[in-house]
Short mmCIF file of C-alpha atoms in Angstrom, two decimals:
data_model
loop_
_atom_site.label_atom_id
_atom_site.label_comp_id
_atom_site.label_asym_id
_atom_site.label_seq_id
_atom_site.Cartn_x
_atom_site.Cartn_y
_atom_site.Cartn_z
CA MET A 923 173.35 122.85 37.45
CA LYS A 924 172.29 122.66 33.80
CA TYR A 925 172.09 118.86 33.59
CA ASP A 926 170.92 116.09 35.89
CA TYR A 927 173.68 113.74 34.71
CA LEU A 928 177.05 114.19 33.07
CA ILE A 929 177.97 110.88 31.43
CA VAL A 930 181.65 110.39 30.68
CA GLY A 931 181.98 108.03 27.72
CA ALA A 932 179.59 107.35 24.83
CA GLY A 933 180.03 103.58 24.92
CA LEU A 934 177.33 101.01 25.56
CA TYR A 935 177.07 101.52 29.34
CA GLY A 936 176.80 105.29 29.04
CA ALA A 937 174.33 105.07 26.15
CA VAL A 938 172.00 102.71 28.04
CA PHE A 939 172.05 104.93 31.12
CA ALA A 940 171.45 108.09 29.07
CA HIS A 941 168.54 106.48 27.20
CA GLU A 942 166.85 105.32 30.40
CA ALA A 943 167.48 108.64 32.18
CA LYS A 944 165.91 110.55 29.28
CA LYS A 945 162.82 108.34 29.51
CA LYS A 946 162.57 109.39 33.17
CA GLY A 947 162.66 113.05 32.20
CA LYS A 948 166.29 113.62 33.19
CA LYS A 949 168.55 115.91 31.20
CA CYS A 950 171.88 114.33 30.27
CA LEU A 951 175.11 115.51 28.70
CA ILE A 952 177.54 112.93 27.30
CA VAL A 953 181.19 113.82 26.77
CA GLU A 954 183.41 111.50 24.74
CA LYS A 955 187.14 111.92 24.21
CA ARG A 956 187.12 110.06 20.89
CA ASN A 957 185.71 111.54 17.69
CA HIS A 958 182.83 109.05 17.58
CA ILE A 959 180.15 107.46 19.72
CA ALA A 960 179.71 103.74 20.54
CA GLY A 961 183.03 103.13 22.31
CA ASN A 962 184.72 99.88 21.34
CA ILE A 963 181.68 98.61 19.43
CA TYR A 964 182.02 101.47 16.94
CA CYS A 965 181.70 100.39 13.30
CA GLU A 966 183.34 102.37 10.51
CA GLU A 967 181.96 102.00 7.00
CA ILE A 968 184.45 101.18 4.23
CA HIS A 969 183.15 100.26 0.74
CA GLY A 970 179.75 99.48 2.28
CA ILE A 971 181.34 97.10 4.79
CA ARG A 972 180.83 97.77 8.51
CA VAL A 973 184.33 97.44 9.96
CA HIS A 974 184.52 96.60 13.69
CA LYS A 975 187.23 99.17 14.37
CA TYR A 976 188.15 97.91 17.84
CA GLY A 977 187.82 94.17 17.27
CA ALA A 978 185.04 91.72 16.54
CA HIS A 979 181.86 92.14 18.57
CA ILE A 980 179.16 89.47 18.33
CA PHE A 981 176.08 90.07 20.43
CA HIS A 982 174.92 87.00 22.34
CA THR A 983 172.78 86.47 25.41
CA SER A 984 170.57 83.92 27.14
CA GLN A 985 168.44 86.67 28.70
CA LYS A 986 165.27 87.27 26.66
CA ASN A 987 164.70 90.64 28.33
CA ILE A 988 168.14 91.83 27.19
CA TRP A 989 167.56 90.49 23.67
CA ASP A 990 164.22 92.31 23.54
CA TYR A 991 165.89 95.45 24.87
CA VAL A 992 168.53 95.69 22.12
CA ASN A 993 165.99 94.82 19.45
CA GLN A 994 164.24 98.13 20.23
CA PHE A 995 167.16 99.89 18.61
CA ALA A 996 168.15 97.61 15.72
CA GLU A 997 167.11 94.54 13.83
CA PHE A 998 169.62 91.71 14.30
CA ASN A 999 170.64 89.26 11.61
CA ASN A 1000 171.12 85.52 12.07
CA TYR A 1001 174.93 85.52 12.23
CA VAL A 1002 176.31 82.59 14.23
CA ASN A 1003 179.88 82.81 15.50
CA SER A 1004 181.79 79.78 14.20
CA PRO A 1005 185.50 80.67 14.26
CA VAL A 1006 188.19 78.62 12.57
CA ALA A 1007 191.61 77.96 14.09
CA ARG A 1008 194.65 77.75 11.83
CA TYR A 1009 197.69 75.90 13.16
CA LYS A 1010 200.44 76.12 10.54
CA ASP A 1011 198.61 74.74 7.46
CA GLU A 1012 195.97 72.83 9.39
CA LEU A 1013 192.43 74.21 9.89
CA TYR A 1014 190.22 73.27 12.86
CA ASN A 1015 186.74 74.24 13.93
CA LEU A 1016 186.12 76.05 17.20
CA PRO A 1017 184.96 75.57 19.86
CA PHE A 1018 186.56 72.14 20.42
CA ASN A 1019 183.97 69.71 19.04
CA MET A 1020 183.66 66.54 17.01
CA ASN A 1021 184.67 68.35 13.81
CA THR A 1022 187.87 69.41 15.60
CA PHE A 1023 188.61 65.93 16.97
CA SER A 1024 187.77 64.16 13.70
CA LYS A 1025 190.22 66.38 11.81
CA MET A 1026 192.92 66.03 14.48
CA TRP A 1027 192.80 62.25 15.00
CA GLY A 1028 190.87 60.79 12.07
CA ILE A 1029 188.14 59.44 14.34
CA THR A 1030 184.35 59.51 13.92
CA THR A 1031 182.65 58.83 17.26
CA PRO A 1032 182.40 60.76 20.53
CA GLN A 1033 183.68 57.79 22.52
CA GLU A 1034 186.87 57.60 20.46
CA ALA A 1035 187.51 61.28 21.12
CA LYS A 1036 186.82 60.91 24.85
CA ASP A 1037 189.16 57.93 25.09
CA ILE A 1038 192.03 59.76 23.35
CA ILE A 1039 191.66 62.85 25.56
CA ALA A 1040 191.32 60.82 28.76
CA GLY A 1041 194.38 58.74 27.83
CA GLN A 1042 196.51 61.82 27.17
CA ILE A 1043 195.46 63.40 30.46
CA ALA A 1044 196.21 60.21 32.40
CA ASP A 1045 199.70 59.94 30.84
CA LEU A 1046 200.61 63.44 32.10
CA HIS A 1047 200.16 62.62 35.82
CA ILE A 1048 199.31 66.21 36.74
CA GLY A 1049 198.17 66.74 40.31
CA GLU A 1050 197.02 70.20 41.36
CA PRO A 1051 197.82 72.46 38.35
CA GLU A 1052 200.43 75.08 39.24
CA ASN A 1053 200.19 77.18 36.08
CA LEU A 1054 198.07 77.70 32.99
CA GLU A 1055 199.91 75.04 30.97
CA GLU A 1056 199.24 72.34 33.55
CA GLN A 1057 195.65 73.50 33.95
CA ALA A 1058 194.99 73.30 30.21
CA LEU A 1059 196.77 69.96 29.80
CA SER A 1060 194.72 68.50 32.64
CA LEU A 1061 191.52 69.55 30.88
CA VAL A 1062 192.13 68.73 27.20
CA GLY A 1063 195.31 66.67 26.88
CA ARG A 1064 198.47 67.37 24.90
CA ASP A 1065 197.31 67.50 21.25
CA VAL A 1066 194.54 70.09 21.66
CA TYR A 1067 196.73 72.12 24.00
CA GLU A 1068 199.81 72.16 21.76
CA LYS A 1069 197.97 73.00 18.54
CA LEU A 1070 195.05 75.18 19.60
CA ILE A 1071 195.77 76.74 23.02
CA LYS A 1072 199.47 77.19 23.76
CA GLY A 1073 200.62 79.57 21.00
CA TYR A 1074 197.43 81.63 20.93
CA THR A 1075 197.42 82.11 24.70
CA GLU A 1076 201.10 83.08 24.82
CA LYS A 1077 200.53 85.71 22.12
CA GLN A 1078 197.42 87.00 23.88
CA TRP A 1079 199.15 87.43 27.24
CA GLY A 1080 202.74 88.01 26.10
CA ARG A 1081 204.03 85.32 28.47
CA ASP A 1082 204.90 81.62 28.45
CA CYS A 1083 201.94 79.51 29.54
CA ARG A 1084 204.07 78.13 32.41
CA ASP A 1085 204.39 81.70 33.72
CA LEU A 1086 200.64 82.36 33.68
CA PRO A 1087 198.36 81.52 36.63
CA ALA A 1088 196.13 78.45 36.31
CA PHE A 1089 192.93 80.40 37.08
CA ILE A 1090 192.99 82.16 33.68
CA ILE A 1091 191.63 78.93 32.21
CA LYS A 1092 189.04 77.69 34.68
CA ARG A 1093 187.47 75.38 32.14
CA LEU A 1094 187.81 74.52 28.48
CA PRO A 1095 184.51 73.30 27.05
CA LEU A 1096 184.76 70.09 25.06
CA ARG A 1097 181.75 69.31 22.89
CA PHE A 1098 181.28 65.77 21.74
CA VAL A 1099 178.81 66.79 19.03
CA TYR A 1100 179.30 68.20 15.53
CA ASP A 1101 178.41 71.79 16.45
CA ASN A 1102 180.56 74.80 15.48
CA ASN A 1103 178.41 77.44 17.21
CA TYR A 1104 180.87 79.14 19.58
CA PHE A 1105 178.26 80.40 22.03
CA ASN A 1106 175.72 78.41 23.99
CA ASP A 1107 173.42 81.41 24.31
CA ARG A 1108 169.88 81.24 22.94
CA TYR A 1109 170.08 84.62 21.17
CA GLN A 1110 172.87 85.74 18.86
CA GLY A 1111 173.49 88.07 15.94
CA ILE A 1112 174.89 91.33 14.58
CA PRO A 1113 172.77 94.50 14.31
CA MET A 1114 171.96 95.10 10.65
CA GLY A 1115 173.68 98.33 9.71
CA GLY A 1116 176.25 97.98 12.49
CA TYR A 1117 176.58 98.87 16.16
CA THR A 1118 177.09 102.59 15.59
CA LYS A 1119 173.54 102.92 14.29
CA LEU A 1120 172.26 101.00 17.30
CA VAL A 1121 173.94 103.44 19.70
CA GLU A 1122 172.79 106.42 17.60
CA LYS A 1123 169.22 105.22 18.11
CA MET A 1124 169.78 104.94 21.86
CA LEU A 1125 171.12 108.49 22.02
CA GLU A 1126 168.40 110.22 20.00
CA GLY A 1127 167.54 113.55 21.63
CA ILE A 1128 170.54 113.46 24.00
CA GLU A 1129 173.34 116.01 23.82
CA VAL A 1130 176.71 114.46 22.96
CA ARG A 1131 180.01 116.35 22.76
CA LEU A 1132 182.81 114.49 20.98
CA ASN A 1133 186.56 115.16 21.27
CA VAL A 1134 186.12 116.23 24.88
CA ASP A 1135 188.46 114.77 27.50
CA TYR A 1136 186.66 114.92 30.83
CA LEU A 1137 189.82 114.61 32.91
CA ALA A 1138 191.46 117.51 31.05
CA ASN A 1139 188.37 119.67 31.59
CA ARG A 1140 187.22 118.32 34.93
CA GLN A 1141 186.90 121.63 36.75
CA GLU A 1142 184.56 123.05 34.12
CA LEU A 1143 182.54 119.89 33.47
CA GLU A 1144 181.89 118.68 37.01
CA THR A 1145 179.91 121.85 37.73
CA ALA A 1146 177.61 121.18 34.77
CA ALA A 1147 175.55 118.39 36.37
CA ASP A 1148 174.24 117.15 39.68
CA LYS A 1149 175.77 113.69 39.21
CA ILE A 1150 178.46 112.09 37.06
CA ILE A 1151 178.40 108.63 35.46
CA TYR A 1152 182.06 107.81 34.84
CA THR A 1153 182.94 104.95 32.47
CA GLY A 1154 186.65 105.63 32.09
CA MET A 1155 189.57 104.01 33.90
CA ILE A 1156 189.02 104.15 37.64
CA ASP A 1157 192.73 104.48 38.49
CA GLN A 1158 193.14 107.33 36.00
CA PHE A 1159 190.20 109.14 37.60
CA TYR A 1160 192.23 109.21 40.82
CA GLY A 1161 195.47 110.19 39.08
CA TYR A 1162 196.88 106.66 39.61
CA LYS A 1163 197.60 107.70 43.20
CA LEU A 1164 197.37 104.14 44.56
CA GLY A 1165 199.17 102.60 41.59
CA VAL A 1166 198.49 101.66 37.97
CA LEU A 1167 196.12 98.82 37.07
CA GLU A 1168 197.42 96.56 34.32
CA TYR A 1169 195.70 95.84 31.01
CA ARG A 1170 196.40 94.06 27.79
CA SER A 1171 196.04 96.17 24.66
CA VAL A 1172 195.35 95.23 21.04
CA ARG A 1173 196.77 96.76 17.89
CA PHE A 1174 194.84 96.45 14.64
CA GLU A 1175 196.34 96.33 11.17
CA THR A 1176 193.44 96.91 8.77
CA GLU A 1177 193.76 96.35 5.04
CA GLU A 1178 191.43 96.76 2.08
CA LEU A 1179 191.79 93.99 -0.51
CA ALA A 1180 190.57 93.83 -4.09
CA VAL A 1181 189.12 90.35 -3.65
CA GLU A 1182 185.56 89.33 -2.92
CA ASN A 1183 186.38 86.77 -0.24
CA TYR A 1184 189.74 86.54 1.54
CA GLN A 1185 189.38 83.75 4.12
CA GLY A 1186 185.82 82.43 3.88
CA ASN A 1187 184.97 83.16 7.52
CA ALA A 1188 184.57 86.20 9.75
CA VAL A 1189 187.08 84.99 12.37
CA VAL A 1190 190.22 82.89 11.86
CA ASN A 1191 192.49 82.40 14.89
CA TYR A 1192 196.20 81.80 14.27
CA THR A 1193 197.27 79.46 17.04
CA ASP A 1194 200.95 78.81 16.32
CA ARG A 1195 203.42 81.05 18.15
CA GLU A 1196 205.41 81.94 15.01
CA VAL A 1197 202.59 83.99 13.44
CA PRO A 1198 202.74 87.36 15.26
CA TYR A 1199 199.01 88.16 15.19
CA THR A 1200 196.32 86.30 17.12
CA ARG A 1201 193.60 86.38 14.50
CA ILE A 1202 192.31 87.88 11.26
CA ILE A 1203 188.81 89.34 11.06
CA GLU A 1204 187.09 89.59 7.67
CA HIS A 1205 184.36 92.07 8.51
CA LYS A 1206 181.95 91.58 5.59
CA HIS A 1207 181.06 88.06 6.76
CA PHE A 1208 179.40 89.42 9.91
CA GLU A 1209 176.63 90.78 7.69
CA PHE A 1210 176.87 88.30 4.79
CA GLY A 1211 178.27 91.06 2.54
CA GLN A 1212 178.38 90.64 -1.24
CA GLN A 1213 180.71 93.56 -2.01
CA PRO A 1214 183.33 92.97 -4.74
CA VAL A 1215 186.08 93.98 -2.27
CA THR A 1216 186.84 93.06 1.33
CA VAL A 1217 188.40 94.50 4.49
CA ILE A 1218 190.47 92.45 6.93
CA SER A 1219 192.02 93.30 10.30
CA ARG A 1220 194.97 91.52 11.87
CA GLU A 1221 195.00 91.68 15.67
CA TYR A 1222 198.22 91.94 17.67
CA SER A 1223 198.11 91.63 21.45
CA SER A 1224 200.49 93.79 23.50
CA GLU A 1225 201.26 95.11 26.97
CA TRP A 1226 199.26 98.23 27.72
CA LYS A 1227 201.07 101.50 28.37
CA LYS A 1228 199.64 104.86 29.44
CA GLY A 1229 198.18 106.66 26.46
CA GLU A 1230 197.15 103.45 24.68
CA GLU A 1231 193.67 101.96 24.57
CA PRO A 1232 193.15 99.46 27.42
CA TYR A 1233 191.26 96.31 26.42
CA TYR A 1234 191.50 93.40 28.84
CA PRO A 1235 192.10 93.86 32.56
CA VAL A 1236 194.82 91.61 33.99
CA ASN A 1237 192.73 90.23 36.86
CA ASN A 1238 195.51 88.64 38.92
CA ASP A 1239 195.81 88.91 42.70
CA ARG A 1240 197.91 92.07 42.62
CA ASN A 1241 195.57 93.97 40.30
CA ASN A 1242 192.37 92.76 41.94
CA SER A 1243 193.69 93.88 45.31
CA LEU A 1244 194.63 97.29 43.91
CA TYR A 1245 191.22 97.65 42.25
CA GLU A 1246 189.51 96.93 45.58
CA ARG A 1247 191.39 99.85 47.10
CA TYR A 1248 190.21 102.11 44.27
CA ARG A 1249 186.68 100.75 44.65
CA GLU A 1250 186.72 101.77 48.31
CA LEU A 1251 187.63 105.30 47.25
CA ALA A 1252 184.85 105.25 44.67
CA ALA A 1253 182.31 104.10 47.27
CA GLY A 1254 182.97 107.32 49.16
CA GLU A 1255 182.05 109.54 46.19
CA LYS A 1256 178.77 111.38 46.69
CA ARG A 1257 178.28 112.59 43.11
CA VAL A 1258 180.21 110.10 40.96
CA ILE A 1259 179.03 106.63 39.88
CA PHE A 1260 181.57 104.32 38.22
CA GLY A 1261 180.45 101.83 35.60
CA GLY A 1262 181.34 99.82 32.53
CA ARG A 1263 184.40 97.78 31.64
CA LEU A 1264 186.99 100.38 32.69
CA GLY A 1265 185.10 101.83 35.63
CA GLY A 1266 184.66 98.35 37.09
CA TYR A 1267 188.02 96.88 35.95
CA GLN A 1268 186.24 93.87 34.54
CA TYR A 1269 185.86 92.28 31.11
CA TYR A 1270 182.17 92.30 30.14
CA ASP A 1271 180.29 90.74 27.26
CA MET A 1272 177.89 93.26 25.76
CA ASP A 1273 174.78 91.77 27.32
CA LYS A 1274 176.42 91.97 30.75
CA VAL A 1275 177.26 95.66 30.15
CA ILE A 1276 173.60 96.33 29.39
CA MET A 1277 172.46 94.33 32.42
CA ALA A 1278 174.83 96.27 34.69
CA ALA A 1279 173.70 99.61 33.26
CA LEU A 1280 170.02 98.73 33.66
CA GLU A 1281 170.65 97.62 37.24
CA MET A 1282 172.30 100.97 37.95
CA CYS A 1283 169.29 102.69 36.37
CA ARG A 1284 166.93 100.82 38.70
CA LYS A 1285 168.91 102.03 41.71
CA GLU A 1286 169.52 105.56 40.51
CA LEU A 1287 166.38 106.49 38.56
CA PRO A 1288 163.24 106.22 40.71
#
């Protein structure tokens, strides 16, 4: 065996593992089927603007050790995620806070907002919520639901809210303060120079082969290393022999515009059902760009089909049960370790990906 570890996928999980393994004196080979490193956090430079090619990624964490860890590889700016929601021609701040409620109802105090929401919930007489619509209505009342949740959620999942399970929305945070910071985490920002440079720094001195599909070259590659870290789709690894896990996919429509500032914010969600896209990202605002041009991306949610990029696992009972059966198969593997978003069939924030990778390193790298 030429390598200690073959790492399938040059995304964040694989990069963290490779970096830590190298520090322990292990020799790693990374193979990546795309033509670039960094997985879905890859940033492509256009006119000096770092474009988040696979959707907006804002790093946030409450764990100081994880914040310190990523700051080894990049300096982070002070970007704070404060998205705006557009419903028809009305603009609202997110997350739901006093700025949102003041705009919606013309009120000024937290108690007024609480009274309106409580009154709307009481009028609905919902017992145990039987679907997502009832769950959301029982948490925020009719006005917030109709304008800011219903259309966006139906576009995101491609289904009527009454046909979606209640558990998708376990809670909807209501803030009765004038605070537009989307995350509650202590640490937040964007790496200056983009995420690709951060991952490049992680992978210094590690062999990476791009445009290599592990599954198409499995026989050759699996003999190259003692162990394999696999961050691809777990059902695809097994040839879908137990069935296909479901995902939602996202299509991006990216456009360069000859204006300095298109929408005044990095993230604007379009919450009415009639607009086909879920949101528009204006990438320069993540790094406070001053370029004379701008780049925007419209995001369209869709059902995933084989051959497309999977984004969000559909964690309903059927899929979770199927994943457990694949996980049992994976537990029997002597040389293969599954990790990351696709390997674990779970949506992860970036800090949770790093935490999971470091935990695997503690177990695997003495």
